[in-house]
Structure formats: structure tokens, C-alpha cells
CSV table of C-alpha atoms in Angstrom, one decimal:
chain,number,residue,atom,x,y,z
A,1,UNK,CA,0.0,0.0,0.0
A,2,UNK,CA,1.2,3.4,-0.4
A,3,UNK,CA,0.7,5.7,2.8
A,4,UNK,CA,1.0,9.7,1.8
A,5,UNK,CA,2.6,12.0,4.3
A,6,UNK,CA,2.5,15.6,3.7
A,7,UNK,CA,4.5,17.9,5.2
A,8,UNK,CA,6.2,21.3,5.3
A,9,UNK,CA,9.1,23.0,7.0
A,10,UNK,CA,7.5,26.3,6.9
A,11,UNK,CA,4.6,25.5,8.8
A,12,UNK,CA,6.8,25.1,11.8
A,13,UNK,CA,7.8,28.2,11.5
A,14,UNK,CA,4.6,29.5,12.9
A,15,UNK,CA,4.1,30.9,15.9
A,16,UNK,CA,1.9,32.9,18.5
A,17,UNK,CA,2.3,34.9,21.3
A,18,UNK,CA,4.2,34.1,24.0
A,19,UNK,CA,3.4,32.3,26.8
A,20,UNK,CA,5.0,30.3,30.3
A,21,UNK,CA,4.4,27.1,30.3
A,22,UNK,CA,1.0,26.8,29.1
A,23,UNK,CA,0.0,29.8,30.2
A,24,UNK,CA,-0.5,33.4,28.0
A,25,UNK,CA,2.5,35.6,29.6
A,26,UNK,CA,1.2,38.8,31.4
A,27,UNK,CA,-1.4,39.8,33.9
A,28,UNK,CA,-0.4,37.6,37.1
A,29,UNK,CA,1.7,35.5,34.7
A,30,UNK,CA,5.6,36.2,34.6
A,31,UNK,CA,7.5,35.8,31.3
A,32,UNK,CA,9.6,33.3,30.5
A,33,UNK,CA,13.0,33.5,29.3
A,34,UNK,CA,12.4,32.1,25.3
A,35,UNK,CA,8.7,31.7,26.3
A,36,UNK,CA,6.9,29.4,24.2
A,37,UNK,CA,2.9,28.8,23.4
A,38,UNK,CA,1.8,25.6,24.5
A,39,UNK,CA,0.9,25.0,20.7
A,40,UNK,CA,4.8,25.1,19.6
A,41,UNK,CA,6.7,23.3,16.5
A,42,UNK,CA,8.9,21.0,18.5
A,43,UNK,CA,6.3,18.5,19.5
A,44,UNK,CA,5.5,18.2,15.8
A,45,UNK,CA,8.8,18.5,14.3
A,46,UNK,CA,10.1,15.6,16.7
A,47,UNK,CA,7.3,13.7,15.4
A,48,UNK,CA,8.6,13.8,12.2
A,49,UNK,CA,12.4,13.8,13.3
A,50,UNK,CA,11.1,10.3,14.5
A,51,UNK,CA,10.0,9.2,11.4
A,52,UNK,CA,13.4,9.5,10.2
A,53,UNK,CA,15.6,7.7,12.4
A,54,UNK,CA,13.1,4.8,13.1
A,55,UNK,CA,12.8,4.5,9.1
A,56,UNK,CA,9.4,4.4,8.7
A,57,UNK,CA,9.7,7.8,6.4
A,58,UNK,CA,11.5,6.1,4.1
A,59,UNK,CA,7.9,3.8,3.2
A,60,UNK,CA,6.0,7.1,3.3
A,61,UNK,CA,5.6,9.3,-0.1
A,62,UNK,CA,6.2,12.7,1.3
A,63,UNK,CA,5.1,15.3,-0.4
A,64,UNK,CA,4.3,19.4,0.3
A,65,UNK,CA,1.4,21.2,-1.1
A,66,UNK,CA,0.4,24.3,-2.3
A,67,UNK,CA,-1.6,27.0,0.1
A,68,UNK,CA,-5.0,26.7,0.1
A,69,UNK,CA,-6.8,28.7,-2.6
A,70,UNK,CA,-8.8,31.3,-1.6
A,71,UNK,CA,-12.1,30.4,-3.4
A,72,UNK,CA,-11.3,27.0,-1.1
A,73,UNK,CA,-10.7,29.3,2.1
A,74,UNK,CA,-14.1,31.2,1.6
A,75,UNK,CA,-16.4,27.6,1.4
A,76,UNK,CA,-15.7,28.0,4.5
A,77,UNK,CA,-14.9,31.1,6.2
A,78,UNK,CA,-16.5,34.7,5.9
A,79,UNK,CA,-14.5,37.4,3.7
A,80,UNK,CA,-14.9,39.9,6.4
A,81,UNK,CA,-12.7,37.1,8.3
A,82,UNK,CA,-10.3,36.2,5.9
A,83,UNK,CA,-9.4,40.0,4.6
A,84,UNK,CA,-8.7,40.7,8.6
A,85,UNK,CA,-6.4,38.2,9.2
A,86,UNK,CA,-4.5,39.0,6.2
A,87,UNK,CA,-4.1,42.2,6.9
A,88,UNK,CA,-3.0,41.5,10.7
A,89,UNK,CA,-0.6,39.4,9.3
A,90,UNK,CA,0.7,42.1,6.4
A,91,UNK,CA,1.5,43.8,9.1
A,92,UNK,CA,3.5,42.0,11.3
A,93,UNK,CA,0.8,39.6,13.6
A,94,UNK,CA,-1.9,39.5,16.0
A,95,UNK,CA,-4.7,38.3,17.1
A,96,UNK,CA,-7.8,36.7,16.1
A,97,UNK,CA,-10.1,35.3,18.2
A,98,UNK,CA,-9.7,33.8,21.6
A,99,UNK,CA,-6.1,32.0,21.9
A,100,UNK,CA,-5.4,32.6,18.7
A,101,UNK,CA,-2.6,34.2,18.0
A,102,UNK,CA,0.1,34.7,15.1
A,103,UNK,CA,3.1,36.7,14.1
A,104,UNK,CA,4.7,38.1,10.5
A,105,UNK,CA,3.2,35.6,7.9
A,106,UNK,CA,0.8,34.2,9.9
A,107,UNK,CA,-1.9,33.9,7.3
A,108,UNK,CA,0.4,32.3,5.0
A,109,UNK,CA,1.4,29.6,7.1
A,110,UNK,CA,-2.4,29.2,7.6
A,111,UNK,CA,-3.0,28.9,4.0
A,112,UNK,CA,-0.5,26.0,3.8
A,113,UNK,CA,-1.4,24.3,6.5
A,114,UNK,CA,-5.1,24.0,4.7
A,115,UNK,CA,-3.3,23.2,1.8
A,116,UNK,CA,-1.6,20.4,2.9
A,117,UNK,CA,-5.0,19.3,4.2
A,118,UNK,CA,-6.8,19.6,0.6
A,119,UNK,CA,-3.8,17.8,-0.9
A,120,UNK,CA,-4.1,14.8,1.3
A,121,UNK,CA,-8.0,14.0,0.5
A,122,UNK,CA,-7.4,14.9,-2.8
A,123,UNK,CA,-4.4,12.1,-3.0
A,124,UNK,CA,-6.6,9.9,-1.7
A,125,UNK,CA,-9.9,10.3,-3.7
A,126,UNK,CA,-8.0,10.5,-7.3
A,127,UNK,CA,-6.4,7.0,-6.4
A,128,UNK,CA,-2.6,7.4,-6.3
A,129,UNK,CA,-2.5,6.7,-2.4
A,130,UNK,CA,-4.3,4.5,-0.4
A,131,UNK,CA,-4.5,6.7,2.8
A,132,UNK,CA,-2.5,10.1,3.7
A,133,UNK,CA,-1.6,11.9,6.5
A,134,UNK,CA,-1.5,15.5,6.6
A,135,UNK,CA,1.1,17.2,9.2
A,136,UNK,CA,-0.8,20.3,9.6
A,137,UNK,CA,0.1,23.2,11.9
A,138,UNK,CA,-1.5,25.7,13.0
A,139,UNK,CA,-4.4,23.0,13.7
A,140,UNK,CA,-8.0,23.5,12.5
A,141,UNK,CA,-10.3,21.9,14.1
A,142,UNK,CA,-11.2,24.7,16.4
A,143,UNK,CA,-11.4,27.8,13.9
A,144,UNK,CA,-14.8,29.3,13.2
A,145,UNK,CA,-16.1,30.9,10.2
A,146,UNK,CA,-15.7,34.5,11.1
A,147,UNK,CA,-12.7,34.1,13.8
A,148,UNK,CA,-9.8,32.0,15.0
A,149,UNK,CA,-9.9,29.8,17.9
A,150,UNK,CA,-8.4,28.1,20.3
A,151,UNK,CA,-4.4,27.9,18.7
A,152,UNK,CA,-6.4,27.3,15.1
A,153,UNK,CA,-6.6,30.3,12.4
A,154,UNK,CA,-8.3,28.4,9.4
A,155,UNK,CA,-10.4,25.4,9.6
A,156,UNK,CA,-7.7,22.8,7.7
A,157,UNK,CA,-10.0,19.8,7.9
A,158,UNK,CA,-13.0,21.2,7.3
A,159,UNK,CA,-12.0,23.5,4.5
A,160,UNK,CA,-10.3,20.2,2.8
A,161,UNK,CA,-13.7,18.6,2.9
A,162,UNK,CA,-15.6,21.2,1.1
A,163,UNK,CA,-12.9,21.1,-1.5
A,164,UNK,CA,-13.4,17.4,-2.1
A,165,UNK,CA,-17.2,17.4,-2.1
A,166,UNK,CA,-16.8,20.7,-4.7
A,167,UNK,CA,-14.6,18.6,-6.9
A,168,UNK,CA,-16.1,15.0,-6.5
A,169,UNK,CA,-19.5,15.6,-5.6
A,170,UNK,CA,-18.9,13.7,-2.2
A,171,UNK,CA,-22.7,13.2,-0.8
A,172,UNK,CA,-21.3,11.5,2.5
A,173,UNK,CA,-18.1,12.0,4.6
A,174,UNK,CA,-17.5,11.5,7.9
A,175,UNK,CA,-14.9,13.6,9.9
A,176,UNK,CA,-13.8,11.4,13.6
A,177,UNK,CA,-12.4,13.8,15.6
A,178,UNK,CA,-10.0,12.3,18.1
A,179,UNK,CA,-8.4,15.3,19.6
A,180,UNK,CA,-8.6,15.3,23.7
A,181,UNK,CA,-10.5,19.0,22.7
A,182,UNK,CA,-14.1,19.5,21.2
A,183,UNK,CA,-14.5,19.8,17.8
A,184,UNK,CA,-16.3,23.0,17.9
A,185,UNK,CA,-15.0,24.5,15.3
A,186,UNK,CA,-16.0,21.5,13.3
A,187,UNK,CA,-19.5,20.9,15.2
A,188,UNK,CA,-20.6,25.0,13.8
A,189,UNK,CA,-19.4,24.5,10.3
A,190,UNK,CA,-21.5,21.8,9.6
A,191,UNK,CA,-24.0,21.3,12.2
A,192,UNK,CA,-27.3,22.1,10.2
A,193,UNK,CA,-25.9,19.5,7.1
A,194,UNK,CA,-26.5,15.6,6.6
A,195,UNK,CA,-23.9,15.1,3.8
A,196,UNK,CA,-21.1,15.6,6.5
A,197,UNK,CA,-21.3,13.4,9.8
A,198,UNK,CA,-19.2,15.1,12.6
A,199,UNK,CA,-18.1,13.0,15.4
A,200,UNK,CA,-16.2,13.9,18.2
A,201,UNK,CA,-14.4,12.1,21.4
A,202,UNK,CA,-12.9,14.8,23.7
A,203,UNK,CA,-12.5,14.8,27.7
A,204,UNK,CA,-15.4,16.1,29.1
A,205,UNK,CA,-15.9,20.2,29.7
A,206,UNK,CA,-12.1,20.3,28.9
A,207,UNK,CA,-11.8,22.7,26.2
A,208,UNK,CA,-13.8,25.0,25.4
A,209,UNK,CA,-15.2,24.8,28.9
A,210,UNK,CA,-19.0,24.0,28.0
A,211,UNK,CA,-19.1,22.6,24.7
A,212,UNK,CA,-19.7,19.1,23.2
A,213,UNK,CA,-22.5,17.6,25.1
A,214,UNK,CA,-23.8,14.8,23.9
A,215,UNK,CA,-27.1,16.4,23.8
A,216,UNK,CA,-25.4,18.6,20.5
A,217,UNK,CA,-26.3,16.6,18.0
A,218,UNK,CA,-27.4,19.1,14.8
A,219,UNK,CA,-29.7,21.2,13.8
A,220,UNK,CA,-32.3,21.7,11.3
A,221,UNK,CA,-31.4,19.6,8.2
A,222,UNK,CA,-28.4,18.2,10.1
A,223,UNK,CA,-30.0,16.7,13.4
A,224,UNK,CA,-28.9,14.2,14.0
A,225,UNK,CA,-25.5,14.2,12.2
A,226,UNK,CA,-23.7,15.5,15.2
A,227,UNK,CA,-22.6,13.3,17.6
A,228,UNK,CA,-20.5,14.0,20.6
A,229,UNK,CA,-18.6,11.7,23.3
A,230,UNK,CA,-17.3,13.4,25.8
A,231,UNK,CA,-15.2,11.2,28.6
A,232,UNK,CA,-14.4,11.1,31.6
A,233,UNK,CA,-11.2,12.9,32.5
A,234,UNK,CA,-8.6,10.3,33.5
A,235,UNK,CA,-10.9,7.4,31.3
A,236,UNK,CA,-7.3,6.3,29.9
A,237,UNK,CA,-6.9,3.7,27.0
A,238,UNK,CA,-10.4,1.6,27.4
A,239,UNK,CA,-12.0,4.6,27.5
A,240,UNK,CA,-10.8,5.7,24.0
A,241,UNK,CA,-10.9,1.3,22.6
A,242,UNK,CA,-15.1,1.3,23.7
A,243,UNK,CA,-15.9,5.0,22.6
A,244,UNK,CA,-14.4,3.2,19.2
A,245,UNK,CA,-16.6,0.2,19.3
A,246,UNK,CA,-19.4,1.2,21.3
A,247,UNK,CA,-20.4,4.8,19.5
A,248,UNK,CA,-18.3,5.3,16.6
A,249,UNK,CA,-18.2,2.0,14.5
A,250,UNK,CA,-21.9,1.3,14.2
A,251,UNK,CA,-22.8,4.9,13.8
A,252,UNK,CA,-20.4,4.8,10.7
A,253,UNK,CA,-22.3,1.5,9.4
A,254,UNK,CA,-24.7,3.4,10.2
A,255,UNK,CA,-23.7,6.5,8.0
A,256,UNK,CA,-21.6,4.5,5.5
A,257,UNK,CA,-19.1,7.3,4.2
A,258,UNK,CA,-17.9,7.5,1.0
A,259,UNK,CA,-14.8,9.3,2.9
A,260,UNK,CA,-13.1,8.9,6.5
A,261,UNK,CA,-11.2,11.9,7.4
A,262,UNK,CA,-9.4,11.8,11.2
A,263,UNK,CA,-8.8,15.1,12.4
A,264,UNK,CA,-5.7,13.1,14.6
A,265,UNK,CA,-5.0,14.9,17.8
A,266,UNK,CA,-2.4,12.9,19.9
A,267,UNK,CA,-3.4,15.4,23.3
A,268,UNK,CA,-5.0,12.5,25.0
A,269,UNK,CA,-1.4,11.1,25.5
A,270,UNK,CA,-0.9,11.0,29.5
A,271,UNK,CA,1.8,13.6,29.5
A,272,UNK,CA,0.5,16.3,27.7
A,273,UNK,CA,-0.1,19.4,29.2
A,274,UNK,CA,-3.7,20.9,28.1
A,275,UNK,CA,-5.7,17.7,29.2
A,276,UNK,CA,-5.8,14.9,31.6
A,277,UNK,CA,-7.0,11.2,29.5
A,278,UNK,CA,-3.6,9.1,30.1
A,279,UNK,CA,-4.0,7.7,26.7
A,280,UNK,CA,-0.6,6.0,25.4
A,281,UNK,CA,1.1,5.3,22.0
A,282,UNK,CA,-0.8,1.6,21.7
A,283,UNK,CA,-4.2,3.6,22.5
A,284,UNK,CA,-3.2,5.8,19.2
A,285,UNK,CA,-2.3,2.3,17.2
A,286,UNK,CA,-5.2,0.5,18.5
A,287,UNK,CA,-7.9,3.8,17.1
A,288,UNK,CA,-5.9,3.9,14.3
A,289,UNK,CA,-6.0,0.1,13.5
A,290,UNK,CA,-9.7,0.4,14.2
A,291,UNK,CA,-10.0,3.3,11.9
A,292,UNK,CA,-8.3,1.0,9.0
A,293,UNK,CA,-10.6,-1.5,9.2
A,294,UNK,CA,-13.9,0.6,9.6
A,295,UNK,CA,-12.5,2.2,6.4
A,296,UNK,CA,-11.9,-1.0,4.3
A,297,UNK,CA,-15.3,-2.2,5.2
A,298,UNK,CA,-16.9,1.2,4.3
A,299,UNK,CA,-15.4,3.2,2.4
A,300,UNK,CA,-13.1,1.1,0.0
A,301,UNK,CA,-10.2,2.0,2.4
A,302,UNK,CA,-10.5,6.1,1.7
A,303,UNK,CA,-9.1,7.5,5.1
A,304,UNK,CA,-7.1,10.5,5.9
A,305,UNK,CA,-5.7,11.6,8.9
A,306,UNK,CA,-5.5,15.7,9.6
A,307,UNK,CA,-3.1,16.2,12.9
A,308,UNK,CA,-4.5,18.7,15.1
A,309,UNK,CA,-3.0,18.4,18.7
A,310,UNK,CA,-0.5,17.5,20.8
A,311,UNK,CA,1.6,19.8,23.4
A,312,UNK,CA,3.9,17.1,25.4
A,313,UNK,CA,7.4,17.2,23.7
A,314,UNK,CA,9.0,14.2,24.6
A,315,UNK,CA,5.4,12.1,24.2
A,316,UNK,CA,3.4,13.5,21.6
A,317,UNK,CA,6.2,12.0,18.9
A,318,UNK,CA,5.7,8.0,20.2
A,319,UNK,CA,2.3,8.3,20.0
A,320,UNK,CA,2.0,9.9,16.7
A,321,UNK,CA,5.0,7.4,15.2
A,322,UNK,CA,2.6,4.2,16.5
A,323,UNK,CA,-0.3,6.1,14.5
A,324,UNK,CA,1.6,6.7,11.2
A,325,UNK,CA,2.9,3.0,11.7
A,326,UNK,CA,-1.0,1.4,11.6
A,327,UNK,CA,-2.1,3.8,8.8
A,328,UNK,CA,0.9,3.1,7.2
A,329,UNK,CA,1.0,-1.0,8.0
A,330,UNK,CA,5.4,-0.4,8.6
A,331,UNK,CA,6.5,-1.6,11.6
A,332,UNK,CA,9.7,0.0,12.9
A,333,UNK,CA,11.8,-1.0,16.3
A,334,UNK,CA,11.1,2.3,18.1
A,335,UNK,CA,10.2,1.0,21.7
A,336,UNK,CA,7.7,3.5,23.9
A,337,UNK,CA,9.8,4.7,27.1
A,338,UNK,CA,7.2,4.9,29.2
A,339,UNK,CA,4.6,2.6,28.0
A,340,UNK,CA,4.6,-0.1,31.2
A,341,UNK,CA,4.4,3.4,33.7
A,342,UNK,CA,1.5,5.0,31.6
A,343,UNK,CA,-0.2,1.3,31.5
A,344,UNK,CA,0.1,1.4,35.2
A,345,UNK,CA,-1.5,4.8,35.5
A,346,UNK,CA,-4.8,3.7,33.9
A,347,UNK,CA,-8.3,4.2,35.9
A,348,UNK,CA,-9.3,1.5,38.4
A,349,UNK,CA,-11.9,-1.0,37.6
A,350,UNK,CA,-14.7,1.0,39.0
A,351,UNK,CA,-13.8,3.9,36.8
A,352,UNK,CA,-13.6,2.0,33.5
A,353,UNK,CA,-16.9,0.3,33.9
A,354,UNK,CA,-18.5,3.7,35.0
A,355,UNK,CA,-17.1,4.9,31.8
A,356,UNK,CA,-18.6,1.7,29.8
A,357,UNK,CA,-21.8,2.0,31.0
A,358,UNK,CA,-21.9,5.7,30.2
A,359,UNK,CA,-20.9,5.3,26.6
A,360,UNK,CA,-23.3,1.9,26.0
A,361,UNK,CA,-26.2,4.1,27.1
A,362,UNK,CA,-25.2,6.4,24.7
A,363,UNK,CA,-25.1,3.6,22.0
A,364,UNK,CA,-28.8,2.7,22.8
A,365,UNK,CA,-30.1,6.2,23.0
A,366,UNK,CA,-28.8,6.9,19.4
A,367,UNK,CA,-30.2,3.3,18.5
A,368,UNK,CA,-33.7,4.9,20.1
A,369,UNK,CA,-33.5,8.2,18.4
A,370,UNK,CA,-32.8,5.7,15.1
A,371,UNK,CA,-36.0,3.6,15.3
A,372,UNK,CA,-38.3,6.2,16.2
């Protein structure tokens, strides 16, 4: 098979403004000496430094892109919003919307990272790969129409949809979002449509603080074809392997896709910073292994994987290397540090079957709302 990664330097180059820790600096907050936002390139750039050594990037056809069009950008996004945030970015940075924030070339690096997006679900729907993986950054999958969000400043994933149903007159895709955050960004752009399901499995009221309920699940035309699953902080790797089986597989048989996007966020990893699910890199090749199969039986194998998040700097890389390896089907000898202490980290008994019985409830309310 032939596994498309696409990838480019200068997207690293972005950044925002600058923070301590994970913290925005000022107020009560004290720079840092070099501070950093939590949403920096190393974590990213290790992931693919990976790659390398472990030789798995030498079975992946990496490729760049070109920047997003703008007739592409404006499917999604108001003009008023993209005119602003060029300009901000003409003229040296800014900000906008909340935690979003950029410096010189900001938009640009925006436009790629959607471009690298488009170029992956293109590869995949004209045939010359069998799946793709897009390293995008700055991540998407919180940007609004009419303002950034949450570290994202253009929706990548769902701009790259709307491109692909423009093009090849898609009438069913489903976007699994996997990111420890809400999808919200994702959830408003196409909340009142059917010909795009919208999943999303995020640690409960983690970020944005009130958003995702399972109780969101579309409006108008597209009740019904939103479906959240928000977890229990600390819910750890059965949390993520029953979410999978429970919810997500039959409401894709349900759905049957013509497409499978992933918008892959790695921030449920138990070391990053902005969440608290003590995932570890066999959770990531376990969903991803899942996701395979789900998309052989559906969808004639059309998947693509958008990255979104992942903070920790020495953990986001394993996780994301054990992904790339199950969409890919390489197998490398890269060996996870600290898998045996995150395995004995996970949630007691009581916790996990809490969890279960949450999420199979769930399963037979959607079966309900089905029948009636």
C-alpha cells in the first residue's frame, strides 16, 4: 500500500504569542526566558524527526502542497474574516479570536497548513494513495467561520472537505475527531448539514469549557449528524478502545461514508499538558488500527488523517509514530519509554466500567432516536 505523508518546514515556522508554560504571559503571569505557546513546532517537528531515524519515512511518499486557494478558504470562512487576518498578518501579527494568535506571515502559514490538508483527501480520492496523513500546523479543528480559535486560524480539515465534495460531488463524509479537545469548530461548520457526519471524542468540559455535550447533536437539516462523546477525565486507553466500538463503528455503518477523514489529535497522550485522558502510544495504534478496518469495510479504504493536537514534547512524537505505523502497516523498532508506567496509570476498575456503562447508554439512546 502506499501511505501519503505531507509535510512542510515552513509551517513550523509558525508561531503565536508568548506564553509560560502553558500559560498566556502577562497579567499575574511572569515571562519566561524564550517563552513558548503551548501550541509550539517542537512537539510536531520531533514527530517527524522520528519518522526518520526509526525509518518508517522512508515507506512514506512525502510530499508538500500548495496554500490553500482562496475560493477554497471562503467555502468555509466569511471574507470579512479572511481580509482581517490577512491584513493582521501584512502587518507584522496578532490576534484573532480567543487564543489565537500569530506573528509576521501568519496567514500564509495558515493557507499551507489548509493546503496540505486539501492535498491529502485529494491524493486519496483520485487513487494514487491508499491513505495520507496530513502534518498540519497551526491546527484546525477549532477555527470558526468568522474568527480563530483556540491555537487554530483556518479550519484545515473542514475547508479540505468542502474542497473534495466541490470537486467529486462527495454526498457522504464522515470527519472522527479524536483530539482530547471538542471539535467546535467543526461541530458550527457543519451542524445544520447531513452530507457531512461530525463525530467527536474529547475529555469532558475540557476545552472550550461547556461545549460538546452529547445532547449537541445538529440542527435543522443536520439533526442528528452530530454526535458528541465526551469522557471522563482520567478514562485512559479503554475509554478511547469502547468510545471506538461502542459509539463510533456502528454509527459509521450506520452512515456509510464515502470518505473517512481523522482530524488526529495525539493530546490525550498522559503527559500532555492541556488535558488529563492518560491515553498511550498503543491507544493511538489501536484507534488507528480500528480506523483502517472501519474504512476497508466502508469506504473502499479512503481514510485521511488531519493532525490537530499535541503539546507534550517528549510524548506527543511515540504516540504519533505508532499512528503513522497502523495507517501506514510499517513496523519500525522504536520502543515507547514509558509505555509499562502510563499502563500502570490507567483508571481503576470501578472507573472504567462507570465509563462503559456511560458510553453503551449512549449507544442505545442513538439506536432509540434511530427507530423512532
Amino acid at each position: 500500500m502506499t501511505t501519503g505523508f505531507f509535510h512542510d518546514e515552513r509551517t513550523l515556522w509558525h508561531f503565536g504569542a508568548v506564553h509560560t508554560g502553558n500559560l498566556p504571559a502577562g497579567g499575574w503571569v511572569q515571562p519566561s526566558n524564550g517563552g513558548f505557546m503551548a501550541e509550539a513546532p517542537d512537539p510536531k517537528r520531533r514527530i517527524v524527526s522520528l519518522l526518520e531515524v526509526s525509518g518508517v519515512a522512508a515507506s512514506l511518499d512525502r510530499r508538500s502542497a500548495e496554500p490553500a486557494p482562496e475560493e477554497a478558504l471562503r467555502r468555509v470562512h466569511t471574507r470579512d474574516y479572511l481580509d482581517r487576518f490577512a491584513q493582521l498578518s501584512a502587518a507584522g501579527g496578532g490576534t484573532v479570536g480567543q487564543d489565537a494568535s500569530f506573528g509576521p506571515g501568519g496567514y500564509d502559514n495558515a493557507r499551507l497548513s489548509a493546503g496540505l490538508a486539501i492535498a491529502a483527501i485529494e491524493a486519496v480520492l483520485s487513487g494514487s494513495h491508499d491513505n495520507t496523513y496530513a502534518m498540519t500546523r497551526p491546527p484546525g479543528h477549532h477555527c470558526l467561520p468568522d474568527r480563530g480559535f483556540g491555537f487554530c486560524l483556518l479550519a484545515n480539515g473542514a475547508i479540505a472537505v468542502e474542497a473534495a465534495i466541490a470537486r467529486h460531488r462527495l454526498s457522504r463524509v464522515a470527519i472522527l475527531d479524536w483530539d482530547v479537545h471538542h471539535g467546535n469548530g467543526t461541530q458550527a461548520i457543519f451542524e445544520a448539514r447531513r452530507d457531512v457526519l461530525t463525530i467527536s471524542i474529547h475529555q469532558d468540559n475540557c476545552y472550550p469549557i461547556a461545549s460538546g455535550a452529547a445532547s449537541e447533536r445538529g440542527t435543522g437539516a443536520g439533526e442528528g449528524y452530530n454526535l458528541n462523546i465526551p469522557l471522563l477525565p482520567g478514562g485512559g486507553d479503554q475509554a478511547y478502545l469502547d468510545a471506538l466500538d461502542l459509539v463510533v463503528a456502528p454509527a459509521l455503518r450506520r452512515y456509510r461514508p464515502e470518505l473517512i477523514v481523522i482530524a488526529s489529535g495525539v493530546d490525550a497522550n498522559a503527559l500532555d499538558p492541556l488535558a488529563r485522558m492518560l491515553a498511550h502510544s498503543e491507544t493511538f495504534r489501536a484507534m488507528m488500527t480500528r480506523a483502517r478496518a472501519l474504512a476497508d469495510e466502508l469506504c473502499d479504504g479512503r481514510l485521511v488523517a488531519i493532525h490537530e493536537g499535541g503539546y507534550s514534547e517528549v510524548y506527543t512524537p511515540f504516540c504519533a509514530h505508532a499512528l503513522i505505523e497502523a495507517l501506514s502497516g510499517a513496523r519500525s523498532g522504536v520502543v515507547d519509554p514509558i509505555l509499562d508506567f502510563v499502563r500502570a496509570q490507567q483508571p481503576h476498575e470501578a472507573m472504567r466500567a462507570l465509563q462503559r456503562r456511560l458510553l453503551v447508554e449512549q449507544a442505545e439512546a442513538l439506536d432509540l432516536a434511530r427507530r423512532a
